[in-house]
PDB file of C-alpha atoms in Angstrom:
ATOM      1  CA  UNK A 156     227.858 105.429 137.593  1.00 66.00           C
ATOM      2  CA  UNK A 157     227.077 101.821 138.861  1.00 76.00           C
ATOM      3  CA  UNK A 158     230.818  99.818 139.682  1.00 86.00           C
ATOM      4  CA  UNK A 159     231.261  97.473 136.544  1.00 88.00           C
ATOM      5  CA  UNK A 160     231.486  93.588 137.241  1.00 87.00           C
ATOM      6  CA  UNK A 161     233.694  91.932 138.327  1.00 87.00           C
ATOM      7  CA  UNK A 162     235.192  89.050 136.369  1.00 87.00           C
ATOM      8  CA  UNK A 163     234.974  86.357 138.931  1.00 88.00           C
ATOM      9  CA  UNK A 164     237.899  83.737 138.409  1.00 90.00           C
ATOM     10  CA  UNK A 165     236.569  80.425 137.384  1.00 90.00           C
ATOM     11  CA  UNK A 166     238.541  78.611 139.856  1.00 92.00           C
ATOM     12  CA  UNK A 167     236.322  80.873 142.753  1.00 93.00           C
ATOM     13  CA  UNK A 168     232.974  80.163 141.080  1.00 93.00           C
ATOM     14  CA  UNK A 169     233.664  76.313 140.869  1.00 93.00           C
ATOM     15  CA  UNK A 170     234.710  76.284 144.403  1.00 94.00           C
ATOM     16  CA  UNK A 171     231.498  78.474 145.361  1.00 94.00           C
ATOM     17  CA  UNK A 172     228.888  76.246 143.273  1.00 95.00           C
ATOM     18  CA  UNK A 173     230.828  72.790 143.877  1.00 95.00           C
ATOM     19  CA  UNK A 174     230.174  74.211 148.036  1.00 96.00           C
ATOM     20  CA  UNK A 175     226.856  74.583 147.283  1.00 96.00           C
ATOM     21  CA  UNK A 176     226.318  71.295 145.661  1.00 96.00           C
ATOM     22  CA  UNK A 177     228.501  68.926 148.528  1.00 97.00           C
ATOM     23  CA  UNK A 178     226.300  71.157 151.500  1.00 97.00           C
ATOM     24  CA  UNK A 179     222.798  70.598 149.478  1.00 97.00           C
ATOM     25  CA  UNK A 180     224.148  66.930 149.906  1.00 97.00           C
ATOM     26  CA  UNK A 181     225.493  66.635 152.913  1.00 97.00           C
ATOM     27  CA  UNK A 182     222.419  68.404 154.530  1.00 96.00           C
ATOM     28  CA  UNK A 183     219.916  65.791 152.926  1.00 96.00           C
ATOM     29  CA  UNK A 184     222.008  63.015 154.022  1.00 96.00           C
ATOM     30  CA  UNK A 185     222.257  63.885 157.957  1.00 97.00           C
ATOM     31  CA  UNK A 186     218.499  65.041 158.072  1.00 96.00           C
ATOM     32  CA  UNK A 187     217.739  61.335 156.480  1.00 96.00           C
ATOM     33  CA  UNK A 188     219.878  59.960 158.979  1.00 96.00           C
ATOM     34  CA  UNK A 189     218.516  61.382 161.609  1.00 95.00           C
ATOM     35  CA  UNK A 190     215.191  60.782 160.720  1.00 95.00           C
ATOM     36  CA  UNK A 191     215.986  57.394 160.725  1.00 95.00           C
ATOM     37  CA  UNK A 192     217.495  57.046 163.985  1.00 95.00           C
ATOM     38  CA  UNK A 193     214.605  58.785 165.421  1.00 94.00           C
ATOM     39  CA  UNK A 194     212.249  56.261 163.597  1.00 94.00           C
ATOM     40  CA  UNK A 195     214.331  53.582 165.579  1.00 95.00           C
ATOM     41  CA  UNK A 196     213.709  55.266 168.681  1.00 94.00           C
ATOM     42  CA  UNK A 197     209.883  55.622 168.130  1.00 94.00           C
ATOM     43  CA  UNK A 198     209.649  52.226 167.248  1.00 94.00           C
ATOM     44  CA  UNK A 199     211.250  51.157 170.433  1.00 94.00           C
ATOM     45  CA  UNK A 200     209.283  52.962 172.381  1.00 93.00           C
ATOM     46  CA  UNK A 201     206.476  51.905 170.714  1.00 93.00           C
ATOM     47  CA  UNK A 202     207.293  48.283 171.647  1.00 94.00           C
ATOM     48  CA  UNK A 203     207.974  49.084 175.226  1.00 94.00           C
ATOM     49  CA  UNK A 204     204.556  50.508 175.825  1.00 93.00           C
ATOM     50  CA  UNK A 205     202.931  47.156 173.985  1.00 94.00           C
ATOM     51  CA  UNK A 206     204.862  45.542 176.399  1.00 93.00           C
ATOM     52  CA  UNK A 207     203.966  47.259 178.731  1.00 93.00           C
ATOM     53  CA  UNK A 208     200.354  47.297 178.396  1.00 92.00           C
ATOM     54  CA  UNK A 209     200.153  43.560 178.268  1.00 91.00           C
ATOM     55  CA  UNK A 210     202.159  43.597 181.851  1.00 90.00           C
ATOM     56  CA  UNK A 211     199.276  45.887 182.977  1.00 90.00           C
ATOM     57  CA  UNK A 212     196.577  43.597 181.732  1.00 89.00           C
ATOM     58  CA  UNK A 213     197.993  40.692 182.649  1.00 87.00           C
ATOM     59  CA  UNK A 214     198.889  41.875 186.104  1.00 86.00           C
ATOM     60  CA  UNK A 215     195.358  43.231 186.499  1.00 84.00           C
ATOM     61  CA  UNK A 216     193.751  39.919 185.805  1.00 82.00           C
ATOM     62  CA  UNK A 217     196.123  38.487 188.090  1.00 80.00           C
ATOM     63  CA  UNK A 218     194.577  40.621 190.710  1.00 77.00           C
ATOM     64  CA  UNK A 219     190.576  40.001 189.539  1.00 73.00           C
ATOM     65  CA  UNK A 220     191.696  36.394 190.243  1.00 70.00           C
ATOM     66  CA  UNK A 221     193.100  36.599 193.515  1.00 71.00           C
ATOM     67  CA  UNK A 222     190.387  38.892 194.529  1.00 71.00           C
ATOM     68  CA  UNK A 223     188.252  36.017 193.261  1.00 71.00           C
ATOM     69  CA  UNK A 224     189.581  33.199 195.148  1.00 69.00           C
ATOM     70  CA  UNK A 225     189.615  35.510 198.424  1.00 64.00           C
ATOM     71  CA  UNK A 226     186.187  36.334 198.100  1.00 54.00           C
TER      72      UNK A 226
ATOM     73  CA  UNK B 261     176.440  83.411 164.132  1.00 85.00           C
ATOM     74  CA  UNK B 262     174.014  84.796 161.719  1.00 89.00           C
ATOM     75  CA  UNK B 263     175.807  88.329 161.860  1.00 91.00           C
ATOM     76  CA  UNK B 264     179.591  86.823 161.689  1.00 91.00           C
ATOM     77  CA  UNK B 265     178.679  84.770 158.906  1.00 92.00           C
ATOM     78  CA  UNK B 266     177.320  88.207 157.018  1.00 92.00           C
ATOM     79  CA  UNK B 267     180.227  90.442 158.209  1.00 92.00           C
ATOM     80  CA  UNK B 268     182.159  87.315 156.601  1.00 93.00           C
ATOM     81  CA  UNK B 269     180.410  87.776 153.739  1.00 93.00           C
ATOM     82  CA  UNK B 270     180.506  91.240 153.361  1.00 91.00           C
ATOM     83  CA  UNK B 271     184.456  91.182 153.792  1.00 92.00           C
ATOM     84  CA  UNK B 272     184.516  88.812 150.970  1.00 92.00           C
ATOM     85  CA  UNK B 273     182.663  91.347 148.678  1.00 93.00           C
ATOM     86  CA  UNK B 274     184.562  93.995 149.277  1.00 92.00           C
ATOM     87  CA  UNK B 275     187.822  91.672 149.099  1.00 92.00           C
ATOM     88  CA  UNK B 276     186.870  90.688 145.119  1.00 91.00           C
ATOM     89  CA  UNK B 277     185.698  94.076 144.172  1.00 92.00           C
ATOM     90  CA  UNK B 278     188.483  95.710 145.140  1.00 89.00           C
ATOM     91  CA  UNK B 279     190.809  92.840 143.764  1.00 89.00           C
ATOM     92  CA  UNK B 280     189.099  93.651 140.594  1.00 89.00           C
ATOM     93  CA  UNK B 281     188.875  97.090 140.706  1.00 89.00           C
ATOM     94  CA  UNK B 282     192.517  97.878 142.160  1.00 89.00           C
ATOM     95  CA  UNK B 283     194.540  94.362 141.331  1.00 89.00           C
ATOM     96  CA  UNK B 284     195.545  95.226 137.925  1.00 90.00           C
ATOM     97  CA  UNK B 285     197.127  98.464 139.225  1.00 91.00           C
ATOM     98  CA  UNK B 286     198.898  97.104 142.003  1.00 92.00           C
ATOM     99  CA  UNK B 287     200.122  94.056 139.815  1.00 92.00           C
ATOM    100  CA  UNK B 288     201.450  97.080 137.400  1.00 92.00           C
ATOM    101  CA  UNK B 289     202.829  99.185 139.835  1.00 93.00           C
ATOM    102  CA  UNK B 290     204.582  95.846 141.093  1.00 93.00           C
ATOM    103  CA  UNK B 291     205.817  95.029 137.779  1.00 93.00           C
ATOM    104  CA  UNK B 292     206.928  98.640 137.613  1.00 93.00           C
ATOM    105  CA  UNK B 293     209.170  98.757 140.866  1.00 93.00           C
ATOM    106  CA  UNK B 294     210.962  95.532 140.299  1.00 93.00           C
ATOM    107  CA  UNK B 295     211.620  96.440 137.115  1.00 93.00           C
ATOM    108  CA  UNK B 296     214.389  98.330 136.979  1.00 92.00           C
ATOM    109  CA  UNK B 297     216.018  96.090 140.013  1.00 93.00           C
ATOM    110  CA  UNK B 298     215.641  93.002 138.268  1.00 94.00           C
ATOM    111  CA  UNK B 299     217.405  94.143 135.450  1.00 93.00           C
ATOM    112  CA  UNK B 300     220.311  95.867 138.125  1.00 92.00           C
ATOM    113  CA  UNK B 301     220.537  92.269 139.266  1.00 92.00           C
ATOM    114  CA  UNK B 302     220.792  90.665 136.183  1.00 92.00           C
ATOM    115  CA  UNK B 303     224.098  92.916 134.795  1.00 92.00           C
ATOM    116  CA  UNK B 304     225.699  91.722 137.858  1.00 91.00           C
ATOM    117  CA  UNK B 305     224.474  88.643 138.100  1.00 91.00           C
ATOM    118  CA  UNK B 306     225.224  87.703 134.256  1.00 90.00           C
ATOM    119  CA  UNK B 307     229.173  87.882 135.009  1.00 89.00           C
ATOM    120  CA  UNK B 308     229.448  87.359 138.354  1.00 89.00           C
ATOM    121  CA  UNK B 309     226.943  84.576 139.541  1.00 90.00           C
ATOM    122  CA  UNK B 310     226.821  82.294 136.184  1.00 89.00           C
ATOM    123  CA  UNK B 311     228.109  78.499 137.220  1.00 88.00           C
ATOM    124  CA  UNK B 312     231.827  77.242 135.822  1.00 88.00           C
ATOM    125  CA  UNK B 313     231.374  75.818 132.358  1.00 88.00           C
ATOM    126  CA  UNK B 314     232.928  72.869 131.028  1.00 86.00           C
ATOM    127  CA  UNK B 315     235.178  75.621 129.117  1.00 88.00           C
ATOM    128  CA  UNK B 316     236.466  77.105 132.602  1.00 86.00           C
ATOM    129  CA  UNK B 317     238.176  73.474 132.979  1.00 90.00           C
ATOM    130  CA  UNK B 318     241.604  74.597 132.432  1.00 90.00           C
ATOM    131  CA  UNK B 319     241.730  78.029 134.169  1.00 90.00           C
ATOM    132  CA  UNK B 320     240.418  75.930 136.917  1.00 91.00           C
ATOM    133  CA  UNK B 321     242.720  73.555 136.363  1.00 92.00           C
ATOM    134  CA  UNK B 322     246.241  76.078 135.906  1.00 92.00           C
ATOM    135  CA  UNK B 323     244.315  77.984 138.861  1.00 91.00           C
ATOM    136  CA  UNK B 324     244.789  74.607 141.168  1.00 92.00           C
ATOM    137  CA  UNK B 325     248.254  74.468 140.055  1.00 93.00           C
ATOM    138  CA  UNK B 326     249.165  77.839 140.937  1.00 92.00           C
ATOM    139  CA  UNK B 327     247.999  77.580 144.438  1.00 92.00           C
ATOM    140  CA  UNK B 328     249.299  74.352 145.238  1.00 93.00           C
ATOM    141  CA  UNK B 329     252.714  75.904 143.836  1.00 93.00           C
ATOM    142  CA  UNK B 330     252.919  78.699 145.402  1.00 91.00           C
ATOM    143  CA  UNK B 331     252.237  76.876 148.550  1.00 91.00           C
ATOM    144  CA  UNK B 332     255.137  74.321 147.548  1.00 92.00           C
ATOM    145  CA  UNK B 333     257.586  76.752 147.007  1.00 92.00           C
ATOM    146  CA  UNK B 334     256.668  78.811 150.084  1.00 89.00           C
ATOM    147  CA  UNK B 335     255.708  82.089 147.535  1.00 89.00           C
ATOM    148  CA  UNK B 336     252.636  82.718 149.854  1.00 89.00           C
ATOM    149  CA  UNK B 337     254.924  84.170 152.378  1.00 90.00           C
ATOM    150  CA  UNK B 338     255.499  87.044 149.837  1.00 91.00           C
ATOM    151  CA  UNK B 339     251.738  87.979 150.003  1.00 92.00           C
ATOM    152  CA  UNK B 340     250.919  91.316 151.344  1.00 95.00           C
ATOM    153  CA  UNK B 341     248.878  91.633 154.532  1.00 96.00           C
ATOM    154  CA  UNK B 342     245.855  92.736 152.904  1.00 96.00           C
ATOM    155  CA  UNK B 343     246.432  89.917 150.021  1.00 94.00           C
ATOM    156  CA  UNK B 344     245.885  87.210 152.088  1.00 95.00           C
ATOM    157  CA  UNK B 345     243.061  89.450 153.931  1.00 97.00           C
ATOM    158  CA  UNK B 346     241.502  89.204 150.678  1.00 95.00           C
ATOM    159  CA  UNK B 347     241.907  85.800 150.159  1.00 95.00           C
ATOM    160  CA  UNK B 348     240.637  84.867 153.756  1.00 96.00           C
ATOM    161  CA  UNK B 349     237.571  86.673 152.870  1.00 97.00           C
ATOM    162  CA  UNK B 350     237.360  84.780 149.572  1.00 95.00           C
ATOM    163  CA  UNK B 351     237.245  81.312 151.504  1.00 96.00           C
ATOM    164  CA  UNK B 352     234.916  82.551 153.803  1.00 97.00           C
ATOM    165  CA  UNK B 353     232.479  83.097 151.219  1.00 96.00           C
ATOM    166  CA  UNK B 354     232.876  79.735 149.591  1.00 96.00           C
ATOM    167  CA  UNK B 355     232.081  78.214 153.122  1.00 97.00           C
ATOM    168  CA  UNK B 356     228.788  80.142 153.451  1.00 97.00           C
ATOM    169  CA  UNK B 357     227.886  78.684 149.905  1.00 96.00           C
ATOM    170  CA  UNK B 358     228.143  75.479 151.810  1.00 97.00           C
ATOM    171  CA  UNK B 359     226.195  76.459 154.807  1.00 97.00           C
ATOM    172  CA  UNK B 360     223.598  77.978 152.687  1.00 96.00           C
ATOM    173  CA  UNK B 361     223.500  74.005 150.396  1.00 97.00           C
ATOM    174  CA  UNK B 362     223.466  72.714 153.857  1.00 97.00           C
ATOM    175  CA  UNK B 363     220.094  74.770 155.122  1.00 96.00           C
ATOM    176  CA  UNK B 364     218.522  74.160 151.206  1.00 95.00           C
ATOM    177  CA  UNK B 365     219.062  70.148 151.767  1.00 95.00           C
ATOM    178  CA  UNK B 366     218.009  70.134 155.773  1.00 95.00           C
ATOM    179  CA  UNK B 367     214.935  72.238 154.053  1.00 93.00           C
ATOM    180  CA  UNK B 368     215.139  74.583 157.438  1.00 92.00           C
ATOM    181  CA  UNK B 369     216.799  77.783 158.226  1.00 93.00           C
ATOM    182  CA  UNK B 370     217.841  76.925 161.757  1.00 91.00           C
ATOM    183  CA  UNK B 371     218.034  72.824 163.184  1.00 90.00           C
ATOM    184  CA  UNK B 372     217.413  70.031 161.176  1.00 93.00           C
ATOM    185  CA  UNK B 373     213.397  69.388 161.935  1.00 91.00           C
ATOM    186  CA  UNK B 374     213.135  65.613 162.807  1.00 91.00           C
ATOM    187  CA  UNK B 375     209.455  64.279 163.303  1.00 90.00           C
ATOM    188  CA  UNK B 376     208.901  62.920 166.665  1.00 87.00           C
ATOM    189  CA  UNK B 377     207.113  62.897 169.662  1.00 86.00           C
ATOM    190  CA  UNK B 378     209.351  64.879 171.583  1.00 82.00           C
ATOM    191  CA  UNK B 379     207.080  68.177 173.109  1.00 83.00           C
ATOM    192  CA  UNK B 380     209.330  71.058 174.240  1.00 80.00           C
ATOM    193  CA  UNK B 381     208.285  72.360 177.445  1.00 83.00           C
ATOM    194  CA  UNK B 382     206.791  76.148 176.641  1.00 81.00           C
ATOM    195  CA  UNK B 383     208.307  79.557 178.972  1.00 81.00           C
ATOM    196  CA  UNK B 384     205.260  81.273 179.000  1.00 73.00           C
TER     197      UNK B 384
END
């Protein structure tokens, strides 16, 4: 025959579901965080390569210029 | 292209014929296999798995006190060996429940998955 159940003691089965509830938490919370501080990082990037690109373009015309005036 | 898009075609025949020929059985035969495992699961589940109620509040409660008495008094000494085995097991469990809450709210198994532009370089 099948084992019978076991009474589980309350105090086990509020530590096992209160567990559950403070790691669904705490899991949401650091993956938003992260997120986040990922976002930042993209967003510097981001401006770095605008910044970048208008060196680039500005340099370049620098150059048409000068290749101007020599010719 | 003309012949793909008929074998296509053809597969999607047979695909709804048989669905409709065979899909009731299969859903039965389903029905019939879990059956008997579902219910398995619910007997054990029923007593073992249900949440604390509000009504558990004071066995929780004197169950608190006894621990943090026991460890006051220094009774835990008394504890067999295979006593306190148990109990290590016990609080091992309770910390997989929270790893398990942790992998439900980083909605992934293994790593958090952040969205970014990082490309990981492939071995193949």
């Amino acid at each position: 025959m099948a084992p019978a159940p076991v009474a589980v003691s309350p105090l086990i089965k509020f530590g096992r579901y209160s567990a559950l509830l403070l790691g669904i938490a705490y899991g949401s919370r650091h993956h938003k965080s992260l997120q986040k501080k990922e976002d930042g990082i993209l967003a510097r990037k981001e401006q770095a390569k605008a910044v970048e690109e208008k060196k680039k373009v500005a340099a370049e015309a620098g150059m048409i210029y000068r290749n101007a005036v020599k010719v | 292209m003309a012949k793909a898009a008929q074998k296509l075609v053809g597969l999607g025949t047979r695909l709804g014929t048989s669905l409709a020929t065979q899909g009731p059985k299969v859903a039965g035969d389903a029905l019939q296999w879990s059956r008997p495992r579902l219910s398995k699961f619910w007997y054990y589940a029923r007593v073992e798995l249900t949440p604390p109620m509000p009504a558990d509040v004071p066995a929780i409660s004197k169950g608190f006190s006894k621990i943090v008495d026991s460890a006051k008094t220094g009774k835990f000494m008394n504890l067999t060996v295979k006593e306190a085995w148990v109990n290590t097991l016990v609080c091992a469990e309770v910390a997989f429940w929270f790893f398990i809450g942790e992998q439900i709210g980083r909605r992934s198994f293994v790593g958090y998955n952040i969205k970014s532009d990082y490309e990981p370089h492939g071995y193949i």
